[in-house]
XYZ file of C-alpha atoms in Angstrom:
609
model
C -84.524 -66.153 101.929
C -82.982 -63.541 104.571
C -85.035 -59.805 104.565
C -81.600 -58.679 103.711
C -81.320 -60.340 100.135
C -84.855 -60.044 99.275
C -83.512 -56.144 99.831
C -80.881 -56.617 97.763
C -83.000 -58.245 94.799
C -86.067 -55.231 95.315
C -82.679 -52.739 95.096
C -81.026 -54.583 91.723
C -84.714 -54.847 90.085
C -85.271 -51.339 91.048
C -81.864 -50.197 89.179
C -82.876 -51.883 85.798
C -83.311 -49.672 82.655
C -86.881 -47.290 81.768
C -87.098 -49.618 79.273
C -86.835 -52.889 80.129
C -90.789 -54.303 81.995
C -90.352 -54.784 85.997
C -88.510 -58.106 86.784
C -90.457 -60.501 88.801
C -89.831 -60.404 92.943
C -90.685 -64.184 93.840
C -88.147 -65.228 96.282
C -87.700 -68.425 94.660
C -86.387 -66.770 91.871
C -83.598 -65.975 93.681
C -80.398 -68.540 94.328
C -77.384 -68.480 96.447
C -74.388 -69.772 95.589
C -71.489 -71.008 97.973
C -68.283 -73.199 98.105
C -66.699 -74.797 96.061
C -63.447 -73.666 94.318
C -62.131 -71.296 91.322
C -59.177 -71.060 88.762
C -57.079 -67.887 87.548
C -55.464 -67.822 84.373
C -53.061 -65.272 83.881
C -51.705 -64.235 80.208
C -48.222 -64.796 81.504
C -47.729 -65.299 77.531
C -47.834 -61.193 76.984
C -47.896 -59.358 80.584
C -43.836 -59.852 80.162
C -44.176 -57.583 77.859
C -45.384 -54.653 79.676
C -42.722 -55.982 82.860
C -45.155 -57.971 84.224
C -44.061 -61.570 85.820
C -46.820 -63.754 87.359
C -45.380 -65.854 90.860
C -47.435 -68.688 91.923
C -45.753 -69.650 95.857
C -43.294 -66.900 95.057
C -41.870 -68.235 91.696
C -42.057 -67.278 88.305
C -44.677 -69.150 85.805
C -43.759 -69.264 82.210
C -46.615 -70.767 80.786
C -50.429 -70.365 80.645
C -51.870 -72.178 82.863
C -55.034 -72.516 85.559
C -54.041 -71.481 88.998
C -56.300 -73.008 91.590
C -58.683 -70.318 94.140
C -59.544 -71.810 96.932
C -63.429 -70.197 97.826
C -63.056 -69.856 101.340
C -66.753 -68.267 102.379
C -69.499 -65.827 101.428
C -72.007 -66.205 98.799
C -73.481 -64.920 95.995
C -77.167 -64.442 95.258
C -78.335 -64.790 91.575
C -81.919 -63.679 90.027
C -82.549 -67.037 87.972
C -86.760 -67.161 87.022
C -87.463 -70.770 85.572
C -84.057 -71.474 86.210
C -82.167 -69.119 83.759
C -79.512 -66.963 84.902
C -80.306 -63.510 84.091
C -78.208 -61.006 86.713
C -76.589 -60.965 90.248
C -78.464 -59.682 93.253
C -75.902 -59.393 95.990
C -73.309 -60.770 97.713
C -69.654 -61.570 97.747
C -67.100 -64.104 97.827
C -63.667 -64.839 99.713
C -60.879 -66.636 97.917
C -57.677 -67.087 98.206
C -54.547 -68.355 95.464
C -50.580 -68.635 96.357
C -50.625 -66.048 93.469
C -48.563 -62.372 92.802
C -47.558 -59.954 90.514
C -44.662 -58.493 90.097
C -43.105 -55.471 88.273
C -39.631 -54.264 89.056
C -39.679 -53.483 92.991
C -43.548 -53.404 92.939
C -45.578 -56.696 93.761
C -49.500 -57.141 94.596
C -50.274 -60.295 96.231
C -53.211 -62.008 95.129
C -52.955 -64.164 98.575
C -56.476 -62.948 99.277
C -59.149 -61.832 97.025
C -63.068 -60.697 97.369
C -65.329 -61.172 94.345
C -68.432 -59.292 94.247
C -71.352 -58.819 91.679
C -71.636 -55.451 89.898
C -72.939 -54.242 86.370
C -70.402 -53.519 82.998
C -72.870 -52.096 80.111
C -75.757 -53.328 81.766
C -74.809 -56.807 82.077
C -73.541 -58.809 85.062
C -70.052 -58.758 86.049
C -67.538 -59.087 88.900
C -65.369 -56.964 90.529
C -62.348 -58.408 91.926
C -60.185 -56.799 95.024
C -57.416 -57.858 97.033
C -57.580 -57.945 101.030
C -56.645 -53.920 101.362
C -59.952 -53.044 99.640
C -57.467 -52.455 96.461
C -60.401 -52.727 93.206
C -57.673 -54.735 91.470
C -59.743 -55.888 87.812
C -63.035 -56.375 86.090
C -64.307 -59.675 85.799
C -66.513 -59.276 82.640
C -68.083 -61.524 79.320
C -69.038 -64.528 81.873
C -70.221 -67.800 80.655
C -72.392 -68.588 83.553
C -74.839 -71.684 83.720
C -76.664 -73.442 85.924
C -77.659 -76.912 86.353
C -80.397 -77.297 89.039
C -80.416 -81.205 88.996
C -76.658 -81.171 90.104
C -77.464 -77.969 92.142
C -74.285 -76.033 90.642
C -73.389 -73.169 89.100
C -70.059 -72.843 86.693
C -68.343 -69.912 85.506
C -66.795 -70.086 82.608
C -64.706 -67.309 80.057
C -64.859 -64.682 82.008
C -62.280 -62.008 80.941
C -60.355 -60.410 83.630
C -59.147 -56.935 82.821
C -57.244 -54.881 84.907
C -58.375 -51.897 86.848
C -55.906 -48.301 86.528
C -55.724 -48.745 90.959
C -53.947 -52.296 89.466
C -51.765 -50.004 86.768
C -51.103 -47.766 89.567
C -50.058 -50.629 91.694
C -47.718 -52.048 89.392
C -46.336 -48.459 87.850
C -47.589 -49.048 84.390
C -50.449 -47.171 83.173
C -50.695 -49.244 79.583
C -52.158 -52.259 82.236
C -55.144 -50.248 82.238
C -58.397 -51.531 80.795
C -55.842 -54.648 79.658
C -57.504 -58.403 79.484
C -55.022 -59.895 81.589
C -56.710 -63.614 82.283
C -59.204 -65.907 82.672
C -61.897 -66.780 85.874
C -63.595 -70.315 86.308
C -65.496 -70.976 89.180
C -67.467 -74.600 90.317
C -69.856 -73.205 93.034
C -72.622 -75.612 94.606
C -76.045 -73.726 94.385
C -79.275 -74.216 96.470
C -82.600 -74.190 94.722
C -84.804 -72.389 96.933
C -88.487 -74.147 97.835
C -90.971 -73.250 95.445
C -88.655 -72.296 92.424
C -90.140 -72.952 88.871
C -86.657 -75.052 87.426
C -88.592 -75.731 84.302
C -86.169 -73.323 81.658
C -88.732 -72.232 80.213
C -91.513 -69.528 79.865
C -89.676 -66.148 80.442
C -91.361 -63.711 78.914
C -90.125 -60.004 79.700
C -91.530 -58.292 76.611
C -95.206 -58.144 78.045
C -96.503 -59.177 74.373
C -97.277 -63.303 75.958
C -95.285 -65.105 74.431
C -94.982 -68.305 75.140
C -91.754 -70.902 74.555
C -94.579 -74.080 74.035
C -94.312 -73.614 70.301
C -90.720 -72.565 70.055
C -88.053 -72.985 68.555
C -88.689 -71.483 65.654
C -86.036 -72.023 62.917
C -84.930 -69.870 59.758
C -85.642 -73.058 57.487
C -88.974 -72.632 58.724
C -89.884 -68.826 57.381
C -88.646 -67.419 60.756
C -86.553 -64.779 59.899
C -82.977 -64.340 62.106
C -81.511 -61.265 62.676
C -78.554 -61.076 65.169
C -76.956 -57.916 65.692
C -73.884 -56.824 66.886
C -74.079 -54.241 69.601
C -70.557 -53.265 71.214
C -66.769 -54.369 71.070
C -65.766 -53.837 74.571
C -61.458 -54.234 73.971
C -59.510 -54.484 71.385
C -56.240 -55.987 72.840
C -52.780 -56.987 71.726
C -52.186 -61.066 72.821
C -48.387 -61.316 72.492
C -45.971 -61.789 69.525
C -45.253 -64.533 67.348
C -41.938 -63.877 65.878
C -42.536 -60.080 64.467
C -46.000 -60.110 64.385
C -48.588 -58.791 66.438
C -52.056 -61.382 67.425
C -54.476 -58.804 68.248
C -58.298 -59.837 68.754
C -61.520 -57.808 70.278
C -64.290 -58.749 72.557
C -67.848 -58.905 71.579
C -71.460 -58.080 72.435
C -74.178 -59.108 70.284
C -78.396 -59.578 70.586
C -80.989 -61.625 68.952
C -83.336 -58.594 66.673
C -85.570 -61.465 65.026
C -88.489 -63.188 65.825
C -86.723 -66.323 64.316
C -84.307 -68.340 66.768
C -80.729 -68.794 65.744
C -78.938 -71.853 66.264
C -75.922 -71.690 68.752
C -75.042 -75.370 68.346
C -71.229 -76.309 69.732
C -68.919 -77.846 66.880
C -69.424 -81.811 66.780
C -72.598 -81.590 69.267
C -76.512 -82.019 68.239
C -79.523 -80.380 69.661
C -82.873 -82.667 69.866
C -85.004 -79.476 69.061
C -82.708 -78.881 65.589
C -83.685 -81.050 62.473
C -81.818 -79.808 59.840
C -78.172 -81.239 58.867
C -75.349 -80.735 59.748
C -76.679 -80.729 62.777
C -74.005 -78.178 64.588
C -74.591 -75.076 63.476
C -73.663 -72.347 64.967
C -72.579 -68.422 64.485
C -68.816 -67.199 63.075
C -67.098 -64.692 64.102
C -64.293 -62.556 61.725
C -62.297 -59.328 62.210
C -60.182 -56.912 60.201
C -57.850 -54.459 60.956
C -57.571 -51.586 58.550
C -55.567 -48.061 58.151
C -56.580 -45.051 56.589
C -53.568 -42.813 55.681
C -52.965 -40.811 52.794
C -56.027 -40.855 50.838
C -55.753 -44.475 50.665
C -57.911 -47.141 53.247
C -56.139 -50.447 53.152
C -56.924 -53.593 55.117
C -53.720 -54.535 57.072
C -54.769 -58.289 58.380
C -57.711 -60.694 58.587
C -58.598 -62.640 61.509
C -59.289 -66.802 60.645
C -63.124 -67.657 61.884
C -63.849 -68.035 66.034
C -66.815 -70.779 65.888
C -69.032 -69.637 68.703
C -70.304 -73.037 71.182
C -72.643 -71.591 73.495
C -74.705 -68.501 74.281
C -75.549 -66.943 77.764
C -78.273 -65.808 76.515
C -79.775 -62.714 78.957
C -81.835 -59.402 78.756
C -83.793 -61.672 76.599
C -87.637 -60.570 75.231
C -88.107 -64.416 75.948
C -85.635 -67.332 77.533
C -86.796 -70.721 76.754
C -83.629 -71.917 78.606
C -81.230 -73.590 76.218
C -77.457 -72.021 75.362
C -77.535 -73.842 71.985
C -80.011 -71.108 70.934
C -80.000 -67.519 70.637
C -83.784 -66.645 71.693
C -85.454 -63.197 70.576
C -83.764 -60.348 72.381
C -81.099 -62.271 74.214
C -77.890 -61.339 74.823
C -74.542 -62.762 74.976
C -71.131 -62.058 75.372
C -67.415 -63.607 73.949
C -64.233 -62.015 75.985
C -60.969 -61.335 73.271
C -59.564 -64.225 75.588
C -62.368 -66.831 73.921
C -62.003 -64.918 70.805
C -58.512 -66.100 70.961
C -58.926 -69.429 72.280
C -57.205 -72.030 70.043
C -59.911 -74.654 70.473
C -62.195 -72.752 68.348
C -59.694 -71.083 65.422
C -60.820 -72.030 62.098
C -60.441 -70.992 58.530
C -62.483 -68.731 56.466
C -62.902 -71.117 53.322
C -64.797 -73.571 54.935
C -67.441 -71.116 55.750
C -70.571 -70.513 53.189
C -70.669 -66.948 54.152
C -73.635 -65.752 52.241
C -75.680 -68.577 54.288
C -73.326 -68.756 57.347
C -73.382 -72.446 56.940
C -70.496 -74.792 57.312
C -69.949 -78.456 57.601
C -67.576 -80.139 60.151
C -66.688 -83.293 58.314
C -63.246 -82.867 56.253
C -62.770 -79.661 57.836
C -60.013 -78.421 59.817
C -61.110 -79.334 63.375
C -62.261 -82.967 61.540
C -60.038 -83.686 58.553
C -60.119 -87.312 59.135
C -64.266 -86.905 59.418
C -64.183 -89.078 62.430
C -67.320 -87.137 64.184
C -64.874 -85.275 66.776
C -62.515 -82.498 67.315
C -58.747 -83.848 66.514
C -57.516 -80.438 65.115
C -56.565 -77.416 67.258
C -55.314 -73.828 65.620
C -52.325 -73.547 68.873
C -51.388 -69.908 69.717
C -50.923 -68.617 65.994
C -52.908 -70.381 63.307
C -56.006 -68.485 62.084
C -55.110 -65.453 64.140
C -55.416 -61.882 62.857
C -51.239 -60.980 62.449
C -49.963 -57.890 61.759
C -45.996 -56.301 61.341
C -46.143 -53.619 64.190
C -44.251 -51.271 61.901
C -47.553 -51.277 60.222
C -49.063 -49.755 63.010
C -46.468 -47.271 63.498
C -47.727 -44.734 60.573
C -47.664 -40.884 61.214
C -51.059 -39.028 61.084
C -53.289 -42.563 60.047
C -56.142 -43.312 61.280
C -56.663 -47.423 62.687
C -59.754 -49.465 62.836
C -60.753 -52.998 63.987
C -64.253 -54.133 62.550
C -65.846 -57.889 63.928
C -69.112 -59.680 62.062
C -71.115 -62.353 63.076
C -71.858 -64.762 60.366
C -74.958 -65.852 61.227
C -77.190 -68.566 59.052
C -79.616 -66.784 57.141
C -79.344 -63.679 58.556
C -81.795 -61.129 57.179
C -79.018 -57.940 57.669
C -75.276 -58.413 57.938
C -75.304 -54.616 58.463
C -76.344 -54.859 61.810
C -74.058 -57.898 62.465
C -70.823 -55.758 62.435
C -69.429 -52.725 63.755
C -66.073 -51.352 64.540
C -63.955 -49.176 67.014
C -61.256 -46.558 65.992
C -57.871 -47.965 67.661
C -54.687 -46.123 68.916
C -51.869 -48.707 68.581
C -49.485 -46.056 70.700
C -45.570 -46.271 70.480
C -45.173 -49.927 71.110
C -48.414 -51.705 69.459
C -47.131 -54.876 71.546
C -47.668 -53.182 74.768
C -50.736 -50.604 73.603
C -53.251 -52.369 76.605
C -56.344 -51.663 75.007
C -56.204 -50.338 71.628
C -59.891 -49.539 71.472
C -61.303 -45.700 71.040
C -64.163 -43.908 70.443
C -67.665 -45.409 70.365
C -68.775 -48.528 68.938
C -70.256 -47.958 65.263
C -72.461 -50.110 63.674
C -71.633 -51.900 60.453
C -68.585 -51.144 58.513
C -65.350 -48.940 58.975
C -64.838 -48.304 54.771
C -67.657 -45.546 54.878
C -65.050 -43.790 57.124
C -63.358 -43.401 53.876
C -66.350 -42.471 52.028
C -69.616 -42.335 53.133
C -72.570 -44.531 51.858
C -74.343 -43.759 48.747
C -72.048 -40.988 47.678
C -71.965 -40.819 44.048
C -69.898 -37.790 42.569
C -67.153 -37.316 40.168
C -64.071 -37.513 42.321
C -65.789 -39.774 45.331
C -68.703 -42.603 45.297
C -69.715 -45.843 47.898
C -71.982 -48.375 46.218
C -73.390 -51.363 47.675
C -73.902 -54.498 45.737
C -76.656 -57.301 46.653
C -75.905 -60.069 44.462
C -79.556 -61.433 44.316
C -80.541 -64.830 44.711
C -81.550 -67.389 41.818
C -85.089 -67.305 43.047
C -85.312 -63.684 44.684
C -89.220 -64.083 44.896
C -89.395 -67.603 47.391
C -90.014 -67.154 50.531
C -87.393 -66.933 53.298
C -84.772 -67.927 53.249
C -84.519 -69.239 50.060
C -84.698 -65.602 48.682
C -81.406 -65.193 50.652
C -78.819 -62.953 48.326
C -75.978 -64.702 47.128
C -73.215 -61.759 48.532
C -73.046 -58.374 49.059
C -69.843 -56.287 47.832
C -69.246 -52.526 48.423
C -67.512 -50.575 45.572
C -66.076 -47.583 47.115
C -63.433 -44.589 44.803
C -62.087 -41.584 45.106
C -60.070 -39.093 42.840
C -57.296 -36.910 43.253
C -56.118 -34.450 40.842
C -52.009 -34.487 41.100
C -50.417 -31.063 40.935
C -49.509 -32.109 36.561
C -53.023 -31.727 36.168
C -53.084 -35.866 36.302
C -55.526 -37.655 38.176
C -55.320 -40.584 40.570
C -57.929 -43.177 40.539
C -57.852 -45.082 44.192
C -60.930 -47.992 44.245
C -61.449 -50.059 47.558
C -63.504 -53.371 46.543
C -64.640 -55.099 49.621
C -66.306 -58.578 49.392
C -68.678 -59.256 52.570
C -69.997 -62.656 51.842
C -70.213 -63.389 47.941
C -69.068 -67.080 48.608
C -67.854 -67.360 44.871
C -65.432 -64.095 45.058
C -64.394 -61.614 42.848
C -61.839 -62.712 39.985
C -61.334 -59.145 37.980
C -61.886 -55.724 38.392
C -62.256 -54.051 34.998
C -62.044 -50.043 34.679
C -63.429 -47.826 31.910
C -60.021 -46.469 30.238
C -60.621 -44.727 26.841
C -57.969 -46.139 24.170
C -55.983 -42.423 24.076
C -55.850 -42.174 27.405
C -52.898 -42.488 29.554
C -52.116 -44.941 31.715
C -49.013 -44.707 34.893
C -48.068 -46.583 37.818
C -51.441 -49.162 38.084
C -51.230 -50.819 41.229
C -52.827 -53.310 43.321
C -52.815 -54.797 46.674
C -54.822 -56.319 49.779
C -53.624 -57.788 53.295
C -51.068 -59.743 52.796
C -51.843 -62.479 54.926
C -54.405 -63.507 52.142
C -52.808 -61.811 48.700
C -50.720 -64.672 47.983
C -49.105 -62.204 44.985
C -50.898 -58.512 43.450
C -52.950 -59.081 40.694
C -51.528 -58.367 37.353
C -53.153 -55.610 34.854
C -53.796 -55.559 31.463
C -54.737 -52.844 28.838
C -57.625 -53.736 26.309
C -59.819 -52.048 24.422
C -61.275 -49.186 25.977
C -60.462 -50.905 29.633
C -58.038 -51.410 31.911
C -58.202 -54.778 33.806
C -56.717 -56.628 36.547
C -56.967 -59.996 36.974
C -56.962 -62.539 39.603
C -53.761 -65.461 38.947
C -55.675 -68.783 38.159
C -56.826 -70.076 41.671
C -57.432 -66.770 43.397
C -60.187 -64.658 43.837
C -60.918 -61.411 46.059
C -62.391 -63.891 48.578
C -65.392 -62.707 51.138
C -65.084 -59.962 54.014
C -61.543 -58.866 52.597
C -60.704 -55.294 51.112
C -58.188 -55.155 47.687
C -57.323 -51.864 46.499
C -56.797 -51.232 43.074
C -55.456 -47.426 41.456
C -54.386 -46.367 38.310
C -52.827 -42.799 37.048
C -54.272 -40.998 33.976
C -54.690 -37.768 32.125
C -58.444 -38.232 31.499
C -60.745 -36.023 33.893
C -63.067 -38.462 35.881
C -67.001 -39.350 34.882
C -69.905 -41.175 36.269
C -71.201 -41.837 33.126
C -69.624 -45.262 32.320
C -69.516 -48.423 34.751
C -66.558 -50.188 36.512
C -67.040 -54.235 36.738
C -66.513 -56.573 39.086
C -66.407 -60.277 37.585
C -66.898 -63.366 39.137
C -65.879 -66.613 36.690
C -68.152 -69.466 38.205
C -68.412 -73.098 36.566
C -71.838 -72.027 35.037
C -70.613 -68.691 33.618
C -69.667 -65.397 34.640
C -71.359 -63.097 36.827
C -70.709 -59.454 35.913
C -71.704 -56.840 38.502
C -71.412 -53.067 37.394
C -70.011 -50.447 39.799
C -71.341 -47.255 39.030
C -67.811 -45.200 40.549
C -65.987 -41.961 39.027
C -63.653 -43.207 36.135
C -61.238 -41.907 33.519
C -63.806 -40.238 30.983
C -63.780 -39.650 26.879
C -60.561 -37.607 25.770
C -62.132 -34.157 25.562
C -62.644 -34.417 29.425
C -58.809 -33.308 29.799
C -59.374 -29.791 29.093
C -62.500 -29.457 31.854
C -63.354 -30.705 34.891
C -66.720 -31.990 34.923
């Protein structure tokens, strides 16, 4: 190794957070990279949309496609101990592609382009410029791996965003911050002298641990807990008639001391003796408003089956992507989330134990032991009519979850950003604002454990059949929030608005059942959820002493979806009496009580309690 890139490695390890331990400074932990070639993939799918037209040798491309890079010299220097890629040290790459874009009168060749390693949110990244020094996008979410015996390195998944001097270039600021392709690269890769290649034994937490007894599964009383840490974009991906695909990037880490298995659809892992043998993590989104006192759910996402994790900023890296080791990171662009290789449905999915099983499912229907089913550019997307986006004064918000098997806190494995879909959702760039928030948008509506007369939030843990075995087969069988509020009308009537959100009850919800006192009145019930999975709104029915609506046969409020239910009445509102959600299973019904602000007893109309 040259003084020069044992400088650069001293200056990267010198840069890394207080509290992350000291990274080791062994030259042979330290790789170059050189030749070989690359690929661009440029969403020439949506970028017509904001005037953009991609020109490969000067003429227009219609279709997706991978545009060769030709790596022409430089290098780039990697810190890999025992052989596991955890961050760049230095460096940086020529290319060149018959590439441009164009927008009206403005162009920016892509004839020459520099790559070189920099950090986005402490993780590795690339920044891409063109031969005037022009930073032209972000080259972020990469897939790397390494395989010594080969001596390569491949990039794979790697989002490229566009920079504002690239907005500014083309004359359109929405460009800004946009996901506009996808970078591969095949690099050869020398394995300096000395260098432990074993993939194991990484141990950064300064506790010794040590990967000779690992893995260590969840069926084996290790507890998993993945969390999800940061959605990076949010990001229209074109139109499909007149709706709007939109999916987010994500950012998760391993919190447990258990290992999770990462294991790609139809593949095996030796270590992994459990069936089905390819299990792996799921990941769902939402995209809700909140206007008018009411918080809806506007569209669901189908299920992204994650293949493969990069797994770095890890406690401990025993050097396998088909697990997630304790503190590891990893990283899926909105371009994977949106790949159609992996699109799914959500009914094949055992939320509650994030299990699922690939014979007879979509991606397998004939169970033939391989992948013959493919979602295309629309099936299992999250859809949405742009007019829906296009409400004055409401507020937007895109949530994501990791379904994770056995995970000890599905809390932790969600969050959300706050969007702005702007005048033209379809050409909005990146819709996401705000900080990342853990766990879930609804207490934006009402905060968590409020209990009052006109507002309450409830959580639900539908317990397990044997809540005192040991992990995980004390694993709840769902959790549901219960969320209300109450506005008096200016009659001196009172409008009831409940928001019942399933997480991962696998068996769903099949009525919701409100306290309704027999002289009470009763105007304008209604009832609705995203209607890309309400097939029709549930009808309602008056009993005795409730009001009750009630799923058709066949239908259910099925897991991480929000319905809405709301009645009008001239009873004052009470704590003292119990909504219920009920579940009709083959053995029996499962009644779960909501303790939310409902119409109370008839002398309640005179006072407010």
């Amino acid at each position: 190794m040259s003084r020069l890139s044992l400088l650069l490695l001293l200056l990267v390890v010198g840069q890394g957070s207080a509290a992350s331990p000291a990274l080791p400074t062994d030259p042979s932990t330290v790789w170059p990279a050189a030749g070989g070639q690359g690929a661009l993939k440029l969403r020439t799918d949506y970028l017509p949309d904001y005037g953009v037209e991609v020109l490969k040798d000067g003429v227009p491309v219609a279709d997706v496609r991978l545009a060769p890079l030709d790596v022409q010299d430089g290098r780039l220097w990697m810190y890999a101990p025992f052989g596991n890629f955890e961050a760049f040290s230095g460096g940086r790459l020529a290319l060149t592609s018959a590439l441009t874009l164009r927008r009206g009168g403005r162009s920016v060749s892509l004839d020459r382009l520099y790559l070189q390693p920099a950090e986005h949110e402490s993780l590795a990244m690339l920044q891409l410029y063109d031969g005037g020094g022009n930073h032209l996008a972000n080259v972020t979410h990469l897939h790397l791996s390494l395989d010594q015996k080969r001596g390569r390195m491949d990039v794979r998944n790697a989002e490229v965003t566009a920079s504002a001097e690239l907005a500014r270039m083309l004359d359109q600021p929405a460009l800004a911050g946009l996901p506009i392709g996808e970078l591969r690269l095949d690099m050869a890769v020398r394995v300096p002298l000395g260098a432990d290649v074993s993939g194991r034994g990484l141990d950064l937490s300064g506790q010794g641990l040590s990967c000779a007894d690992r893995p260590l599964w969840p069926q084996d009383g290790h507890p998993v807990d993945v969390a999800l840490i940061g959605i990076g974009n949010v990001a229209p991906q074109g139109m499909n008639s007149d709706l709007l695909k939109i999916a987010p990037s994500a950012t998760l880490k391993s919190a447990g001391e258990g290992d999770a298995p990462w294991i790609t659809k139809f593949r095996s892992n030796a270590d992994y003796p459990y069936e089905p043998a390819d299990q792996h993590p799921y990941l769902v989104w939402n995209l809700y408003r909140l206007h008018d006192g009411r918080l809806e759910q506007l569209a669901a996402s189908g299920v992204k089956h994650a293949f493969w994790s990069q797994n770095v900023r890890c406690t401990i890296n025993c050097g396998d992507g088909n697990i997630l080791w304790p503190g590891c990171e990893d990283v899926y662009s909105s371009w994977t989330n949106d790949d159609s290789s992996h699109q799914g449905p959500r009914n094949e999915i055992i939320p509650h134990l994030g299990s699922w099983d690939s014979c007879g499912s979509f991606f397998d229907p004939g169970c033939t032991g391989g992948q013959t089913g493919f979602a295309g550019q629309w099936l299992h997307r999250l859809l949405v009519d742009p007019a829906e986006l296009l409400v004055d004064d409401a507020q937007y918000f895109m949530d994501a979850w990791y379904v994770v098997q056995y995970d000890i806190d599905i809390w932790n494995s969600m969050g959300y950003r706050s969007i702005e879909p702007g005048l033209d959702p379809k050409t909005a760039g990146n819709m996401a604002r705000g900080d990342f928030l853990a766990g879930s948008p609804v207490g934006e509506w009402v905060p968590e454990n409020t209990l009052s007369a006109t507002a309450a939030h409830q959580v639900i843990v539908v317990e397990s059949a044997t809540p005192d075995a040991p992990y995980p087969g004390n694993m709840p069988l769902g959790h549901v929030r219960a969320l209300a509020r109450v506005e008096e009308l200016d009659d001196g009537r009172f409008r009831y608005r409940y928001a019942i959100m399933n997480f991962d009850f696998s068996a769903g919800l099949h009525e919701f059942r409100i306290p309704l006192p027999d002289d009470a009145e009763l105007e304008t019930p209604w009832m609705g959820g995203p209607p890309d999975v309400l097939d029709a709104a549930w009808p309602h029915e008056r009993s005795a002493g409730w009001v009750s609506f009630r799923a058709p046969l066949g239908q259910a409020l099925p897991w991480f979806t929000l319905y809405n239910f709301e009645i009008v009445s001239d009873t004052q509102p009470v704590t003292t009496s119990s909504a219920l959600l009920i579940s009709d299973q083959e053995q029996g019904q499962v009644v779960l009580e909501a303790r939310l602000p409902v119409p109370g007893p008839s002398f309640f109309r005179d006072r407010f309690e």
